[in-house]
Coordinates of C-alpha atoms (C1' of nucleotides) in Angstrom, one line a residue:
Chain A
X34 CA 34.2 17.0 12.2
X35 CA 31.5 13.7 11.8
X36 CA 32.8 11.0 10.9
X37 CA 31.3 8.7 8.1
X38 CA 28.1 6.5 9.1
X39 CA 26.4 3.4 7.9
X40 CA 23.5 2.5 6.7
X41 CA 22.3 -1.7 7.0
X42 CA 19.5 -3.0 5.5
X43 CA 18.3 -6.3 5.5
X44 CA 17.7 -8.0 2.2
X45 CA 14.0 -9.1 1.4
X46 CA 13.9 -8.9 5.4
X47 CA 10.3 -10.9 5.8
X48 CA 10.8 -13.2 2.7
X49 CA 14.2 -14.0 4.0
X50 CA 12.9 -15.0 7.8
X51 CA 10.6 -17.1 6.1
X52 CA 12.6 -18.8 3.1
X53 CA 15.1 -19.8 6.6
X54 CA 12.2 -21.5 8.2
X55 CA 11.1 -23.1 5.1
X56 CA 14.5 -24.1 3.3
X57 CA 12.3 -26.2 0.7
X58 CA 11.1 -22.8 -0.8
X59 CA 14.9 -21.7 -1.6
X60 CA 15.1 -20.4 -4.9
X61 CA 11.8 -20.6 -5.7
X62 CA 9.5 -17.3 -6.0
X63 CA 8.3 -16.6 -2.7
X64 CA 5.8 -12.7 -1.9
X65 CA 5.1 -12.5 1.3
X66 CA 1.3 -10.7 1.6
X67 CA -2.0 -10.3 3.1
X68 CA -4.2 -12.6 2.2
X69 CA -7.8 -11.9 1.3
X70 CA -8.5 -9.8 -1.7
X71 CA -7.3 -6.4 -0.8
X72 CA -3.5 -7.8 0.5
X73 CA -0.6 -6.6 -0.7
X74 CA 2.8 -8.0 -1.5
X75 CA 5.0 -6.5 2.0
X76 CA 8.1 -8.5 0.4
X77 CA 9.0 -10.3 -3.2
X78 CA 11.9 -12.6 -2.5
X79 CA 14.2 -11.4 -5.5
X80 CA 13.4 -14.4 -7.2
X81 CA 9.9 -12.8 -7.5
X82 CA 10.9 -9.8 -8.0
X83 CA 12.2 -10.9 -11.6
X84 CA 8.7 -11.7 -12.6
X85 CA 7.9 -7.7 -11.8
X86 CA 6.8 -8.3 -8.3
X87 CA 7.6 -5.6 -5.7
X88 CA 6.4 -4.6 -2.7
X89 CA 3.3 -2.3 -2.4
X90 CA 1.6 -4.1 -5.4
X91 CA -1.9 -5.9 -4.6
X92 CA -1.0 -9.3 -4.6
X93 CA -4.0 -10.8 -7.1
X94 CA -1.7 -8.3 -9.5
X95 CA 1.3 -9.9 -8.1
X96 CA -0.3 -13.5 -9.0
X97 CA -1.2 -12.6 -12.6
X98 CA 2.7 -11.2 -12.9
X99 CA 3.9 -14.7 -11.0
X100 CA 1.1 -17.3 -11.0
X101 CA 3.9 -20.3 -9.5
X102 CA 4.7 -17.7 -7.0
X103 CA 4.1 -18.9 -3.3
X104 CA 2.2 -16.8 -0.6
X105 CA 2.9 -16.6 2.6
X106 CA 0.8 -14.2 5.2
X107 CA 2.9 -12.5 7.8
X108 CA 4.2 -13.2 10.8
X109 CA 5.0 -9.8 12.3
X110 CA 6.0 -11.4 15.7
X111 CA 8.6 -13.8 14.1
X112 CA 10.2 -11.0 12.3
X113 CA 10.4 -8.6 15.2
X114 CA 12.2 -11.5 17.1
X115 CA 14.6 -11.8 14.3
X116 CA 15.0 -8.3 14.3
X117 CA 15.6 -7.9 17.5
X118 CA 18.3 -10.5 17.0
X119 CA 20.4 -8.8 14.2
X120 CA 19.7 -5.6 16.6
X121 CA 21.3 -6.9 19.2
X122 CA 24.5 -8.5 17.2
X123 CA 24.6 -5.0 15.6
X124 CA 25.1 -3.0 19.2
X125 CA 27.6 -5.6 19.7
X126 CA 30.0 -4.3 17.1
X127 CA 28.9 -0.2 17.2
X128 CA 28.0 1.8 19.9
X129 CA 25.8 4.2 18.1
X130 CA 22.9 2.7 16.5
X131 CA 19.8 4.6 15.7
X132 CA 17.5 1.9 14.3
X133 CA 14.8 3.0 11.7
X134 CA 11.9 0.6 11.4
X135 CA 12.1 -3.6 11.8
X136 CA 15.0 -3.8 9.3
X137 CA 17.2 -1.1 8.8
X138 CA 19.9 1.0 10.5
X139 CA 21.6 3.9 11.0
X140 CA 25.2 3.1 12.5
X141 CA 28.0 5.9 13.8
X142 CA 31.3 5.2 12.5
X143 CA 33.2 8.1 13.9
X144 CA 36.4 6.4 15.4
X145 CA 36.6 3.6 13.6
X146 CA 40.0 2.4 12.5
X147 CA 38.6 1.0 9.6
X148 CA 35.2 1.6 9.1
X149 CA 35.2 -0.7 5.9
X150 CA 36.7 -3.4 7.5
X151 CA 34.7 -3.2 10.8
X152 CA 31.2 -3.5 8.3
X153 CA 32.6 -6.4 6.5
X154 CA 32.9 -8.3 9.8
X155 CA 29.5 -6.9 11.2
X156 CA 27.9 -8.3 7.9
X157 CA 29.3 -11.5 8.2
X158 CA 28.9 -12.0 11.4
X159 CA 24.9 -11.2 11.2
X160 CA 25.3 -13.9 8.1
X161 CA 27.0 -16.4 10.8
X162 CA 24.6 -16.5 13.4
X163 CA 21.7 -15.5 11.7
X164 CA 21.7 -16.3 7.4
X165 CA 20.3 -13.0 7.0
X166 CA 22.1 -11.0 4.2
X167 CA 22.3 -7.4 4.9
X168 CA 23.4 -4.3 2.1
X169 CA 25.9 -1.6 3.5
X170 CA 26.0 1.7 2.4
X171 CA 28.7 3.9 3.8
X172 CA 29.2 7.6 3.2
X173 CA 29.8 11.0 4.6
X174 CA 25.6 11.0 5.7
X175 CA 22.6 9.8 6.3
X176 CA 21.0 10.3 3.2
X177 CA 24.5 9.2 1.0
X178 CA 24.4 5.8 3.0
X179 CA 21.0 5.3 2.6
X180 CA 21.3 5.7 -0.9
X181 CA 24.2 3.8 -1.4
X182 CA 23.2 0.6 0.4
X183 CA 20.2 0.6 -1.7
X184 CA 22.3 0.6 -5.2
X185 CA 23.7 -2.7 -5.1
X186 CA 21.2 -4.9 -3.0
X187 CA 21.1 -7.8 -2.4
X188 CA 24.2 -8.0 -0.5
X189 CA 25.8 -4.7 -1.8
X190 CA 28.7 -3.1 -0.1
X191 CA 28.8 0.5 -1.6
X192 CA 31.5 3.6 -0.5
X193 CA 31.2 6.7 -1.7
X194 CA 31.4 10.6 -1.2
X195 CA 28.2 13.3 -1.9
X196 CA 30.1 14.2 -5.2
X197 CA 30.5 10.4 -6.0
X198 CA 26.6 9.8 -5.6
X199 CA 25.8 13.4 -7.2
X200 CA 27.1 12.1 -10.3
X201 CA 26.5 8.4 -9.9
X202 CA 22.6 9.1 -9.7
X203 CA 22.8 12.4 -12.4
X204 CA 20.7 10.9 -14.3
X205 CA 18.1 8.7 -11.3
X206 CA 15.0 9.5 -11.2
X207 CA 14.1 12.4 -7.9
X208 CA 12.1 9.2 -6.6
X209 CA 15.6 7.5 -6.1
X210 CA 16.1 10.0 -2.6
X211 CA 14.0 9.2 0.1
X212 CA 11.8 12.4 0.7
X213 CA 10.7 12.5 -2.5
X214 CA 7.3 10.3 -3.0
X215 CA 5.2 9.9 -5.7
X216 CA 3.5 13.0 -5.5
X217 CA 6.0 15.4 -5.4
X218 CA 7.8 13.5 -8.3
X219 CA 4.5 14.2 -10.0
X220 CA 4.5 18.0 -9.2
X221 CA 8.4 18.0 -9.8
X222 CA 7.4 16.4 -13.0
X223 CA 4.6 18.7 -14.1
X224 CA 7.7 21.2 -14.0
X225 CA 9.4 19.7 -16.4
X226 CA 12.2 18.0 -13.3
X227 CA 12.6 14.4 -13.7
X228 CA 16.4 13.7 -12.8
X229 CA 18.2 14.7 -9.8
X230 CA 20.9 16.5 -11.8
X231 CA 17.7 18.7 -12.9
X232 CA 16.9 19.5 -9.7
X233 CA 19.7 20.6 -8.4
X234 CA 20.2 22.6 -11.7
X235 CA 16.6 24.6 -11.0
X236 CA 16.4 27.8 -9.4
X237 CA 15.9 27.6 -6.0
X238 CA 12.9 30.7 -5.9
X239 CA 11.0 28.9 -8.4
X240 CA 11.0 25.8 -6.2
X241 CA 10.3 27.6 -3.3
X242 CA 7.0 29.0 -5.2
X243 CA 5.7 25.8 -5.2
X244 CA 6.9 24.2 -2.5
X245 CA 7.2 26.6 0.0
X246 CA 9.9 28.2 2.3
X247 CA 11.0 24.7 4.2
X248 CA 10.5 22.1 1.3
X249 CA 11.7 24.2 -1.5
X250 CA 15.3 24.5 0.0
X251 CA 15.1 21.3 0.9
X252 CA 14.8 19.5 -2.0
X253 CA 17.9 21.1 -3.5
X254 CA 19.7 19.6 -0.4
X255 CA 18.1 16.2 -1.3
X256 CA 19.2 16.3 -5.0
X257 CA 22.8 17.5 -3.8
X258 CA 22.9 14.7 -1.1
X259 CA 23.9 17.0 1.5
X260 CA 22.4 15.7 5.0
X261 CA 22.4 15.7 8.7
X262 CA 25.2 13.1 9.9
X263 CA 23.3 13.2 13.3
X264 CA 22.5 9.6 14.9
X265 CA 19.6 9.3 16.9
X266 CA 20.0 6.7 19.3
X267 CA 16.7 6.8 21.6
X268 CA 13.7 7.5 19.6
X269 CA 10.3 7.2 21.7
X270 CA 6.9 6.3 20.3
X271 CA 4.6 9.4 19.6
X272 CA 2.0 7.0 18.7
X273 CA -0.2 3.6 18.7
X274 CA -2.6 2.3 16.4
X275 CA -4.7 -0.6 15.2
X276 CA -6.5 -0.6 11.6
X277 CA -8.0 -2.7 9.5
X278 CA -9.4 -3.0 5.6
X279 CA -12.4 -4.5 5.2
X280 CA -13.0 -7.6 2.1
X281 CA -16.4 -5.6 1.6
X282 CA -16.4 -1.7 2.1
X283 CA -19.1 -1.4 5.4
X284 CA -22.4 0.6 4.9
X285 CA -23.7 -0.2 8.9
X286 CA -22.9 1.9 11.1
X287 CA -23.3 -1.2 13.8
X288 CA -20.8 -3.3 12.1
X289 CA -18.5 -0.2 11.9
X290 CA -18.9 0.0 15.6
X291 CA -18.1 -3.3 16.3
X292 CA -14.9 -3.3 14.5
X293 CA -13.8 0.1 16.1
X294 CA -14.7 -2.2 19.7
X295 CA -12.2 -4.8 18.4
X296 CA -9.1 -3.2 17.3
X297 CA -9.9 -0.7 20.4
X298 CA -9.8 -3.7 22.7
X299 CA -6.7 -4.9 21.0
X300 CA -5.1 -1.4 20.8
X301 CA -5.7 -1.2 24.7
X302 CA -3.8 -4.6 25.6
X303 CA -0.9 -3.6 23.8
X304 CA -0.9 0.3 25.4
X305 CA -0.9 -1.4 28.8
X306 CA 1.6 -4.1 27.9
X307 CA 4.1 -1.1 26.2
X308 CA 3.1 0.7 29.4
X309 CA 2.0 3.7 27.4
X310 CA -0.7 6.1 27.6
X311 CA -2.1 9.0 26.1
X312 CA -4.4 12.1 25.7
X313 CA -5.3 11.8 22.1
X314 CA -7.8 9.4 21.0
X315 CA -8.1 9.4 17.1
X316 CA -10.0 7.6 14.8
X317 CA -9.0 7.2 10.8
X318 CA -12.0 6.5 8.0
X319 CA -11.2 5.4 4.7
X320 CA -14.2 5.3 2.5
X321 CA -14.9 3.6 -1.1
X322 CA -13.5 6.4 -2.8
X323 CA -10.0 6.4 -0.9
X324 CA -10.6 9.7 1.0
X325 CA -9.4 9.3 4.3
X326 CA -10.7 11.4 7.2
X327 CA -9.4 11.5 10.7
X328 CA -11.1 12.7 14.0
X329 CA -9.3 13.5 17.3
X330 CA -10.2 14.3 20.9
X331 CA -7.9 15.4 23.2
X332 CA -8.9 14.9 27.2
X333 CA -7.4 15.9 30.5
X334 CA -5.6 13.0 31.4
X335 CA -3.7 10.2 30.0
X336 CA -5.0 6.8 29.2
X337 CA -4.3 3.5 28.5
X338 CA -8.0 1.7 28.9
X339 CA -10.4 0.1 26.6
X340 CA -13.7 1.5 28.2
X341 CA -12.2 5.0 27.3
X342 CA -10.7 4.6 23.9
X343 CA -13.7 3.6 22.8
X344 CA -16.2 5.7 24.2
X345 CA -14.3 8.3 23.1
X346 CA -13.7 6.6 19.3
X347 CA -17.2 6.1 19.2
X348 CA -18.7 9.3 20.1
X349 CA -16.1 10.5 17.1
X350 CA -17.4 8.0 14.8
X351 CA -21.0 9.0 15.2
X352 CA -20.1 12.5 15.3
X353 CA -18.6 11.9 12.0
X354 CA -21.5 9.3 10.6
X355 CA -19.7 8.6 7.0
X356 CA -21.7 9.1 4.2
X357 CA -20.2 6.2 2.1
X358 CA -19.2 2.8 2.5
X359 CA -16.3 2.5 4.4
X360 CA -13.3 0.4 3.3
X361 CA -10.9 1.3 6.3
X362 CA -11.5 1.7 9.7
X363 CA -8.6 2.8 12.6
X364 CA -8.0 3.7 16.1
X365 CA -4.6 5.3 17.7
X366 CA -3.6 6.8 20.6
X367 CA -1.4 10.2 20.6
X368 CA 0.5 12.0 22.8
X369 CA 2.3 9.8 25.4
X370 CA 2.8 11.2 28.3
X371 CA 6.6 10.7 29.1
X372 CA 8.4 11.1 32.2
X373 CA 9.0 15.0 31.9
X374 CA 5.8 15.8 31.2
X375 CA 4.9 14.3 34.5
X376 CA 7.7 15.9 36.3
X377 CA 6.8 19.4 35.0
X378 CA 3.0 19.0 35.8
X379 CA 4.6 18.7 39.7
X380 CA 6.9 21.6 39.3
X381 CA 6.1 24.0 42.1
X382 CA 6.9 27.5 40.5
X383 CA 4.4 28.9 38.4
X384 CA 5.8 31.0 35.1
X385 CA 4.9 35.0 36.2
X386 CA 1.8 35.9 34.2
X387 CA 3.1 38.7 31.5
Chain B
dT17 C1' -6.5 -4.2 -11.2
dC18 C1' -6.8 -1.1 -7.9
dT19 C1' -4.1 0.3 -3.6
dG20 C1' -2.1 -3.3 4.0
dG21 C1' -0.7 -1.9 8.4
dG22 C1' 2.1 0.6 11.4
dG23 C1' 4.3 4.5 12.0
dT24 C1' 6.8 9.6 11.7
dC25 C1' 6.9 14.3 10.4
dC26 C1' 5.2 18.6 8.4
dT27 C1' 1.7 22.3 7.4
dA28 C1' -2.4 25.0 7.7
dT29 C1' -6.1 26.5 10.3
dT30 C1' -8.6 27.9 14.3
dG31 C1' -9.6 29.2 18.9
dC32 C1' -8.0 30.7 23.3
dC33 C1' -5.4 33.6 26.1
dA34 C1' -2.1 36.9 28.0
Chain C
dT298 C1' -13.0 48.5 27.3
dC299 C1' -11.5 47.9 22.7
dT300 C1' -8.2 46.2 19.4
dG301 C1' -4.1 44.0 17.9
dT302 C1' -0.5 40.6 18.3
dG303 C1' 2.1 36.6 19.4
dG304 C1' 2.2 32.1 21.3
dC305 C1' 0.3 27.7 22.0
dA306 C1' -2.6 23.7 21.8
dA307 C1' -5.7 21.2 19.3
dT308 C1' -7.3 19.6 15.0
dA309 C1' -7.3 17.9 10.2
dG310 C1' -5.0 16.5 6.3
dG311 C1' -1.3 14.8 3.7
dA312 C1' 3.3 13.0 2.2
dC313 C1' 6.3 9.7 3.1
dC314 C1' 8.7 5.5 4.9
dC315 C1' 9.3 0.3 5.7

DNA sequence: TCTGGGGTCCTATTGCCA
DNA sequence: TCTGTGGCAATAGGACCC
């Protein structure tokens, strides 16, 4: 029997690292986004967000909602160190941890004497030695305490069972689960579903029509809340990439090539610094029209080099030779060789031919 | 007014091989 | 030798998440 787990998330995580560096911006409207004019907002303090500002909006559309708002670009390296900070104090308090992303968490409660009481000291003490406010959301799984610490952010502290958040969120949009995106609210939608209550009320065949034999079914689960209770404590990269948008969409194929060269060189340095290498070189093309293409080559043997990653990407990008302008252009690495894969490429029996 | 960057996972298709 | 079948790896695309 699984005891009930956790879910933390830090509030307006990169707005808040920044409003702590720059206290003189406190309660003012603060987005934190890409400059140039494709960025977009990555976080609206909340202060922002009352103007309409979220995250994921372009941020000239963000200015025209909030023109007093103040921008600040990113700085991913400050808020993995402060990450790794509230990480840390985190694993002080629970053992199990599986961490999602730069700013949220999974966390084990199984044991606990009081689990309620052990998160209220856990978010306080994060508060104490780091001012970032974090939202709990406590329930029987994953997917319950994901929801739940999302329903009363900022600095929410929610409890409840699958029944409770079945008919808290009756009437939520199927967008309110994660697992449901905006397309498949649209296809859900063109079906005439729109709440979670409707989902769970639809028959299962019908959904497995159009959604197949896996995602049918599982939607159902989704709109019941029922969920894996599993916590994942060592996840390892599958994958590393570099990408970038371009102010202009690109029509040469020399200047396209001399981005590739760029992020390829900075995609190397940080494969070597991660120590981490792979077989799979892939590039991604975005063109004017938002059609994405990707291109992959697998070789023999694992690497972790410039001079390979991007003969390889660029033999794929001529191979390809875009017929548009190009907005986005990307390079990743696949298929890491980890340390079993090494230690079965040495194992001495061979499997008996059938 | 268009839509970043870094990921994960799933699915379908295809070709190879035993 | 021909044909079918099942498994697997590679490839491409797409949905979704923070």
């Amino acid at each position: 029997m699984a005891g009930p787990i956790a879910h933390l998330d830090l509030d307006a995580f990169f707005a808040s690292v920044e409003l702590l560096r720059r206290p003189e911006l406190r309660g003012k409207p603060v987005i934190v986004a890409n400059r140039g004019p494709r960025g977009v907002v990555t976080t609206a303090s909340y202060e922002a967000r009352l103007f309409g500002v979220g995250s994921g909006m372009p941020a000239s559309q963000a200015l025209r909602r909030c023109p007093q708002a103040i921008v600040i670009p990113p700085d991913s390296a400050a808020y993995r160190e402060t990450s790794r900070t509230v990480m840390a104090i985190i694993r002080d308090h629970i053992e199990r941890v599986e961490q999602l992303g730069i700013d949220e968490a999974f966390l084990d409660l199984e044991g606990l004497h009081s689990p309620k009481s052990a998160m209220r000291k856990l978010v306080s003490d994060i508060y104490g030695k780091t001012s970032m406010r974090a939202s709990i959301g406590i329930g029987p799984n994953r997917l319950v305490a994901k929801v739940a610490s999302d329903a009363e952010k900022p600095n929410g502290f929610v409890v409840m069972t699958a029944e409770q958040a079945r008919e808290r969120f009756a009437d939520a949009p199927v967008s309110l689960v994660p697992g449901i995106g905006p397309r498949t609210s649209e296809r859900l939608g063109e079906m005439g579903i729109k709440t979670l209550a409707e989902l769970r009320a639809v028959d299962v065949d019908l959904l497995i029509e159009r959604f197949g034999a896996r995602q049918g079914p599982a939607l159902v689960d989704l709109a019941s809340f029922n969920a894996s209770s599993e916590i994942v404590t060592e996840r390892e990269a599958v994958s590393e990439s570099r990408e970038t948008t371009f102010d202009q969409d690109i029509r040469s194929g020399d200047e396209l090539e001399l981005a590739l060269g760029r992020l390829a060189a900075e995609l190397a340095d940080a494969l070597q610094r991660n120590q981490r290498s792979g077989r799979t070189i892939r590039i991604k093309v975005r063109l004017d029209d938002w059609t994405t293409v990707t291109r992959a080559k697998t070789i023999d043997s694992a690497v972790d080099d410039y001079e390979t990653i991007i003969k390889v990407a660029t033999a794929l990008l001529r191979d390809y030779a875009p017929q548009r302008p190009v907005r986005l252009i990307g390079v990743g690495v696949t298929g890491f060789a980890s340390p079993t894969d090494e230690s079965q490429l040495m194992l001495p029996f061979e499997l008996p031919a059938a």
